[in-house]
Amino acid sequence: MSQPGGDTSGIGITRRRTGFLSPPSSSPPPSTERPPIHGDIDPPPKARLCLTICAFFAILFLVSLQFMRPTHYRNPSDPLRRWIPFDARGRMEHPDNLKQPSSTSVLDMHIVSWIDCLDLRPLVVLINSTISSSRLLENLYFHFFIPDKEEEKTTYYKLKLLFPHSDIEILGQKDVIEKLGTTATDAKGSWPSLHEIAPFVLPKVYPHLKRFMYVPGDVIIKGSVEELLGIDLTKRAIAAIEDCSITLSSLVNFEVLEAMQRLAEKPWVSSLPYEKNACVPNTGVLLINSDGLENDILESILWWDKVFGNRKSRIEHTNPAISVALYDKYVKLPDVWKIEDLEKSNAAKILRFDGLKKECSGHDRDDQTIQFSGYGSIWKQYFPPSGDQILDY
């Protein structure tokens, strides 16, 4: 079939004129040549002389900053990457040193130890055993006082490598010894180890230690320290284990004690008669509320120490001067918190460290021999596999 009016010879399909064909135009195509470049271009502006001088001195200032003493650093183990200032003597402040709130939470538990002979393996076991037995890990704080000739920074970072999420503070003993020296000039020489008297000096030097648990640095804590948070220390600021295997009369000369009660006019001398069969406090584990601690407690201990003067007859964790100074002034801790040996480990919540450890002899750190002793294996349960590699580095 053909279209009307179309060509009968075709197949009947018509073609439309394409729309993109432009109509013929007589105008010439646009030129693609670039405009010529003229040689009369303006020269670059010259900087002012004052700005050049200022820039020169600014560069010198920035370069000189590289030679200044650093004031802050970052702890590589800190997940928050906080800037931590150096202290006034140029030493590194530990991140935990910055956590000194004016008021301590009732859930916080501060573990404090005085170290006469630094050995990191017992400290690692102490930290790990406490953490393993605790439920509130974010409320645990560890404070270790080590001899001043030991490297505080190295000790701190070794422990932080093993326990990156624990709050650990490493401090020297110099400030405590100086504070003790201002109270009694011969106090340091009177005590073969300041471990016994240190817990009564620490609150005066470090007031941020509001409530703390004082333990030796070579123990294994199997009990949950949160159990001790419920002990009321408002009326009596010290809690200790009562040892009835030793009586007050077997520990001190009662004639001297009664004579001092008649003659001495000291506020810490009891106005009531001392009982001869009274139990004495075991100072191996102490719980102290520094806010309620008597201001003259340290002075009274040093005074009683001079009165009795029987330092050679002391029993471990039972000091005559401390026993009389704390007479009827402490709260009784449960007996399960008494430090026990390995063979009594069933019910005890604190054991002696039973591994290989250093034993330093000599009060002066310059004249000292070191021996090693150990016989058990409980400590291995709380010693990390990578502990030897890090501690021996």
Coordinates of C-alpha atoms in Angstrom, one line a residue:
M1 CA 0.0 0.0 0.0
S2 CA 1.2 3.4 -0.9
Q3 CA 0.7 6.6 1.0
P4 CA -1.5 9.3 -0.5
G5 CA 0.4 11.8 -2.5
G6 CA 3.5 9.8 -2.1
D7 CA 5.8 8.1 -4.5
T8 CA 4.3 4.9 -5.7
S9 CA 7.7 3.5 -6.5
G10 CA 8.8 3.5 -2.8
I11 CA 7.9 1.2 0.0
G12 CA 5.6 3.8 1.7
I13 CA 8.0 5.0 4.4
T14 CA 8.8 8.7 4.6
R15 CA 11.9 10.3 6.2
R16 CA 11.8 13.3 8.5
R17 CA 14.4 15.9 8.4
T18 CA 16.8 15.5 11.2
G19 CA 16.5 18.3 13.9
F20 CA 20.2 18.6 14.7
L21 CA 21.1 19.9 11.3
S22 CA 21.8 23.6 11.7
P23 CA 20.5 26.0 9.0
P24 CA 23.1 27.4 6.7
S25 CA 24.7 30.5 8.0
S26 CA 26.9 33.0 6.3
S27 CA 28.8 34.0 9.6
P28 CA 32.4 32.7 10.0
P29 CA 33.2 30.1 12.6
P30 CA 34.6 31.3 15.9
S31 CA 38.4 31.5 16.2
T32 CA 40.2 29.0 18.3
E33 CA 43.4 31.0 18.6
R34 CA 44.5 32.2 22.1
P35 CA 44.9 35.9 22.6
P36 CA 48.5 37.0 22.3
I37 CA 50.7 37.3 25.5
H38 CA 51.9 40.8 26.2
G39 CA 55.2 41.4 27.7
D40 CA 54.1 44.3 29.9
I41 CA 52.9 42.1 32.8
D42 CA 53.0 43.7 36.3
P43 CA 56.0 42.5 38.5
P44 CA 55.1 40.5 41.7
P45 CA 54.4 42.7 44.7
K46 CA 57.3 43.2 47.1
A47 CA 56.7 42.2 50.8
R48 CA 57.1 44.9 53.3
L49 CA 60.4 45.0 55.2
C50 CA 58.7 44.9 58.6
L51 CA 56.7 41.8 57.7
T52 CA 59.9 40.0 56.5
I53 CA 61.6 40.8 59.8
C54 CA 58.6 39.6 61.8
A55 CA 58.5 36.3 59.8
F56 CA 62.2 35.8 60.4
F57 CA 62.0 36.2 64.1
A58 CA 58.9 34.0 64.2
I59 CA 60.8 31.2 62.6
L60 CA 63.7 31.7 65.1
F61 CA 61.2 31.5 67.9
L62 CA 59.6 28.3 66.7
V63 CA 63.0 26.7 66.2
S64 CA 64.1 27.8 69.7
L65 CA 61.1 26.0 71.2
Q66 CA 62.6 22.7 70.1
F67 CA 65.4 23.3 72.6
M68 CA 63.2 24.1 75.6
R69 CA 62.7 21.7 78.4
P70 CA 59.5 19.6 77.9
T71 CA 56.6 20.3 80.3
H72 CA 54.2 17.5 79.3
Y73 CA 54.2 14.1 77.9
R74 CA 51.8 11.3 76.9
N75 CA 51.5 7.9 78.5
P76 CA 51.5 5.3 75.8
S77 CA 49.3 3.0 77.9
D78 CA 46.6 5.7 78.4
P79 CA 43.7 5.1 76.1
L80 CA 42.6 8.7 76.4
R81 CA 46.1 10.0 75.4
R82 CA 46.0 12.7 78.0
W83 CA 48.8 15.3 78.3
I84 CA 50.5 14.8 81.7
P85 CA 52.7 17.5 83.2
F86 CA 56.2 16.9 84.6
D87 CA 56.5 17.7 88.3
A88 CA 58.5 20.6 89.7
R89 CA 61.7 18.5 89.9
G90 CA 61.5 17.5 86.3
R91 CA 60.3 14.0 86.9
M92 CA 57.3 12.5 85.2
E93 CA 54.0 12.7 86.9
H94 CA 52.2 9.4 86.8
P95 CA 48.6 9.6 85.4
D96 CA 47.3 8.2 88.6
N97 CA 49.0 11.0 90.5
L98 CA 46.6 13.4 88.9
K99 CA 43.6 11.6 90.4
Q100 CA 43.7 13.2 93.8
P101 CA 40.1 14.2 94.4
S102 CA 39.2 16.3 97.4
S103 CA 36.7 13.7 98.5
T104 CA 37.1 10.0 98.1
S105 CA 34.1 7.9 97.0
V106 CA 32.8 5.4 99.5
L107 CA 33.4 2.7 96.9
D108 CA 37.1 3.5 96.4
M109 CA 39.6 1.1 97.9
H110 CA 43.2 2.3 98.1
I111 CA 45.9 -0.3 98.6
V112 CA 49.1 1.1 100.1
S113 CA 52.4 -0.7 100.7
W114 CA 55.7 0.5 102.0
I115 CA 58.6 -1.3 100.3
D116 CA 62.0 -1.6 102.1
C117 CA 63.5 -4.0 99.5
L118 CA 62.1 -3.5 96.0
D119 CA 61.1 -6.7 94.3
L120 CA 58.6 -6.4 91.5
R121 CA 57.5 -10.0 91.4
P122 CA 55.7 -9.8 94.7
L123 CA 54.1 -6.5 93.7
V124 CA 52.8 -8.0 90.5
V125 CA 51.3 -10.9 92.4
L126 CA 49.8 -8.5 95.0
I127 CA 48.1 -6.4 92.2
N128 CA 46.9 -9.4 90.2
S129 CA 45.6 -11.3 93.2
T130 CA 43.7 -8.2 94.4
I131 CA 42.2 -7.6 90.9
S132 CA 41.3 -11.3 90.5
S133 CA 39.4 -11.3 93.8
S134 CA 37.7 -7.9 93.3
R135 CA 34.4 -7.0 91.7
L136 CA 34.8 -3.2 91.4
L137 CA 38.0 -3.0 89.4
E138 CA 37.5 0.7 88.5
N139 CA 37.5 1.6 92.2
L140 CA 40.9 0.0 93.0
Y141 CA 44.0 2.2 93.5
F142 CA 47.5 0.9 94.3
H143 CA 50.1 3.1 95.9
F144 CA 53.6 1.8 96.4
F145 CA 56.3 3.7 98.3
I146 CA 59.8 2.5 97.2
P147 CA 63.3 3.5 98.2
D148 CA 64.4 6.7 96.6
K149 CA 67.4 5.2 94.9
E150 CA 65.2 2.9 92.9
E151 CA 64.0 4.0 89.5
E152 CA 60.4 5.2 90.0
K153 CA 59.7 5.7 86.4
T154 CA 61.0 2.4 85.2
T155 CA 59.1 0.6 88.0
Y156 CA 55.9 2.4 87.1
Y157 CA 56.0 1.6 83.4
K158 CA 56.8 -2.1 83.9
L159 CA 53.8 -2.5 86.1
K160 CA 51.6 -0.5 83.7
L161 CA 52.7 -2.7 80.9
L162 CA 51.4 -5.7 82.8
F163 CA 48.3 -3.9 84.1
P164 CA 47.5 -1.1 81.7
H165 CA 43.9 -0.5 83.0
S166 CA 44.9 -0.4 86.7
D167 CA 45.4 2.7 88.7
I168 CA 49.0 2.5 90.0
E169 CA 51.1 5.1 91.8
I170 CA 54.8 4.7 92.5
L171 CA 56.2 7.2 95.0
G172 CA 59.6 7.7 96.7
Q173 CA 60.0 7.6 100.5
K174 CA 62.0 10.8 100.9
D175 CA 59.0 13.0 101.7
V176 CA 57.7 10.6 104.3
I177 CA 61.1 10.3 105.9
E178 CA 61.5 14.1 106.0
K179 CA 58.1 14.5 107.6
L180 CA 59.0 11.9 110.2
G181 CA 62.2 13.7 110.8
T182 CA 60.5 16.9 111.6
T183 CA 58.4 15.1 114.2
A184 CA 61.3 13.3 115.9
T185 CA 64.9 13.8 114.7
D186 CA 66.0 10.3 115.7
A187 CA 62.9 8.5 114.6
K188 CA 64.5 7.0 111.5
G189 CA 67.3 5.5 113.6
S190 CA 64.9 4.2 116.2
W191 CA 63.0 2.0 113.9
P192 CA 64.7 -0.8 112.0
S193 CA 62.0 -0.5 109.4
L194 CA 59.7 2.4 108.7
H195 CA 57.1 -0.1 107.5
E196 CA 55.5 -0.2 111.0
I197 CA 55.2 3.6 111.4
A198 CA 54.7 4.7 107.8
P199 CA 50.8 4.3 107.8
F200 CA 50.6 6.9 110.5
V201 CA 52.7 9.4 108.6
L202 CA 51.3 9.0 105.1
P203 CA 48.1 10.9 105.6
K204 CA 50.1 14.0 106.7
V205 CA 52.2 13.9 103.5
Y206 CA 49.5 12.7 101.1
P207 CA 46.2 14.1 102.2
H208 CA 44.4 12.6 99.1
L209 CA 44.7 9.2 100.8
K210 CA 41.5 9.5 102.7
R211 CA 40.7 5.9 103.4
F212 CA 43.2 3.2 102.6
M213 CA 44.2 -0.4 103.3
Y214 CA 47.8 -0.8 104.4
V215 CA 49.4 -4.2 103.7
P216 CA 52.9 -5.5 103.1
G217 CA 54.2 -5.6 99.6
D218 CA 54.8 -9.4 99.6
V219 CA 51.3 -10.8 100.2
I220 CA 48.7 -12.6 98.2
I221 CA 45.2 -11.2 98.6
K222 CA 42.6 -14.0 98.0
G223 CA 39.6 -12.2 99.6
S224 CA 37.5 -9.4 98.1
V225 CA 38.7 -6.1 99.5
E226 CA 35.2 -4.7 98.9
E227 CA 34.1 -6.6 102.1
L228 CA 36.1 -4.0 104.1
L229 CA 34.2 -1.0 102.7
G230 CA 31.4 -1.6 105.1
I231 CA 33.5 -1.2 108.2
D232 CA 32.6 2.0 110.1
L233 CA 35.6 4.2 110.8
T234 CA 33.8 7.3 111.9
K235 CA 34.3 7.0 115.6
R236 CA 37.5 5.0 115.5
A237 CA 39.7 5.8 112.5
I238 CA 41.8 2.6 112.6
A239 CA 40.8 -1.0 112.1
A240 CA 43.2 -3.8 112.8
I241 CA 43.1 -7.5 113.6
E242 CA 43.0 -8.3 117.3
D243 CA 45.6 -10.8 118.3
C244 CA 44.7 -12.5 121.6
S245 CA 47.6 -14.9 121.5
I246 CA 49.6 -12.0 122.9
T247 CA 48.6 -10.0 125.9
L248 CA 49.6 -6.5 126.7
S249 CA 51.4 -7.5 129.8
S250 CA 53.6 -10.0 127.8
L251 CA 54.5 -7.2 125.4
V252 CA 55.4 -4.3 127.6
N253 CA 56.7 -3.7 131.1
F254 CA 53.6 -3.1 133.1
E255 CA 55.4 -1.4 135.9
V256 CA 56.7 1.2 133.5
L257 CA 53.3 1.6 131.9
E258 CA 51.6 2.2 135.3
A259 CA 54.3 4.6 136.3
M260 CA 53.8 6.6 133.1
Q261 CA 50.1 6.6 133.8
R262 CA 50.7 8.2 137.2
L263 CA 53.4 10.6 136.3
A264 CA 53.1 11.6 132.7
E265 CA 50.6 14.3 131.7
K266 CA 50.1 13.4 128.1
P267 CA 46.7 13.4 126.3
W268 CA 47.3 10.0 124.8
V269 CA 47.9 8.3 128.2
S270 CA 44.7 6.6 129.2
S271 CA 43.0 7.8 132.3
L272 CA 41.5 4.4 132.9
P273 CA 43.7 1.5 134.1
Y274 CA 45.3 -0.7 131.4
E275 CA 44.2 -4.3 131.4
K276 CA 47.0 -6.8 131.6
N277 CA 45.2 -9.5 129.7
A278 CA 44.0 -7.1 126.9
C279 CA 44.6 -8.3 123.4
V280 CA 46.9 -6.3 121.2
P281 CA 46.4 -5.1 117.6
N282 CA 48.2 -6.9 114.7
T283 CA 49.4 -4.2 112.4
G284 CA 50.1 -6.5 109.4
V285 CA 46.8 -5.3 107.8
L286 CA 45.4 -1.9 108.7
L287 CA 42.4 0.0 107.5
I288 CA 42.8 3.8 108.1
N289 CA 40.4 6.7 107.8
S290 CA 42.8 9.7 107.7
D291 CA 40.0 12.2 108.2
G292 CA 39.2 10.8 111.7
L293 CA 42.8 10.1 112.6
E294 CA 44.0 11.8 115.8
N295 CA 46.5 14.6 115.1
D296 CA 48.9 13.4 117.8
I297 CA 48.8 9.7 116.9
L298 CA 52.3 9.8 115.4
E299 CA 53.7 11.7 118.4
S300 CA 52.2 9.3 120.8
I301 CA 53.7 6.3 119.1
L302 CA 57.2 7.9 119.1
W303 CA 56.8 8.9 122.7
W304 CA 55.8 5.3 123.8
D305 CA 58.7 3.9 121.8
K306 CA 61.1 6.0 123.8
V307 CA 59.4 5.0 127.0
F308 CA 59.7 1.2 126.5
G309 CA 62.8 1.1 124.3
N310 CA 62.6 -2.7 123.9
R311 CA 62.9 -2.7 120.2
K312 CA 64.8 -6.0 120.0
S313 CA 61.9 -7.9 121.5
R314 CA 59.4 -7.0 118.9
I315 CA 57.1 -9.7 117.5
E316 CA 56.3 -9.5 113.8
H317 CA 53.3 -7.1 113.2
T318 CA 53.1 -6.5 116.9
N319 CA 54.8 -3.4 118.2
P320 CA 54.8 -2.4 121.9
A321 CA 54.6 1.3 121.3
I322 CA 51.8 1.0 118.6
S323 CA 49.9 -1.5 120.8
V324 CA 49.8 1.0 123.7
A325 CA 49.1 4.0 121.5
L326 CA 46.1 2.2 119.9
Y327 CA 44.8 0.8 123.1
D328 CA 41.0 0.9 123.0
K329 CA 41.2 3.1 119.9
Y330 CA 40.8 0.7 117.0
V331 CA 38.0 -1.3 115.3
K332 CA 38.5 -5.1 115.2
L333 CA 38.9 -6.6 111.7
P334 CA 37.7 -10.1 111.0
D335 CA 40.3 -12.7 111.8
V336 CA 40.2 -14.1 108.3
W337 CA 42.1 -11.0 107.1
K338 CA 45.1 -11.9 109.2
I339 CA 48.2 -12.7 107.1
E340 CA 48.8 -16.5 107.2
D341 CA 51.4 -18.9 106.0
L342 CA 50.8 -21.4 103.2
E343 CA 49.7 -24.3 105.5
K344 CA 46.8 -22.1 106.8
S345 CA 45.5 -21.1 103.4
N346 CA 42.0 -22.7 103.6
A347 CA 40.1 -19.9 105.3
A348 CA 42.7 -17.1 105.2
K349 CA 42.1 -14.2 102.8
I350 CA 45.6 -12.9 102.8
L351 CA 48.7 -15.2 102.4
R352 CA 52.4 -14.5 102.5
F353 CA 54.1 -14.4 99.2
D354 CA 55.4 -18.0 98.8
G355 CA 57.7 -17.5 95.8
L356 CA 61.2 -16.5 95.2
K357 CA 61.8 -12.9 96.5
K358 CA 64.6 -10.6 97.6
E359 CA 65.6 -10.1 101.2
C360 CA 67.7 -7.0 101.8
S361 CA 69.8 -6.7 104.9
G362 CA 71.1 -3.4 106.1
H363 CA 69.1 -0.3 106.9
D364 CA 71.3 1.8 104.6
R365 CA 70.6 1.2 100.9
D366 CA 74.3 1.7 100.1
D367 CA 75.4 -1.2 102.4
Q368 CA 73.0 -4.0 101.7
T369 CA 73.2 -7.7 100.8
I370 CA 70.4 -9.4 98.9
Q371 CA 69.3 -13.0 99.3
F372 CA 66.6 -15.0 97.7
S373 CA 64.1 -17.3 99.4
G374 CA 61.0 -19.1 98.3
Y375 CA 59.3 -22.4 98.7
G376 CA 55.7 -22.4 97.3
S377 CA 53.8 -22.2 94.1
I378 CA 50.5 -20.4 94.9
W379 CA 52.1 -17.1 93.6
K380 CA 52.3 -18.6 90.1
Q381 CA 48.5 -18.6 89.8
Y382 CA 48.7 -14.8 89.9
F383 CA 51.9 -14.2 87.9
P384 CA 51.3 -13.3 84.2
P385 CA 53.0 -15.4 81.6
S386 CA 54.8 -12.3 80.2
G387 CA 55.8 -11.2 83.6
D388 CA 59.4 -12.4 83.5
Q389 CA 60.0 -11.0 80.1
I390 CA 58.8 -7.5 81.1
L391 CA 60.3 -7.4 84.6
D392 CA 63.8 -8.6 83.4
Y393 CA 64.0 -6.1 80.6

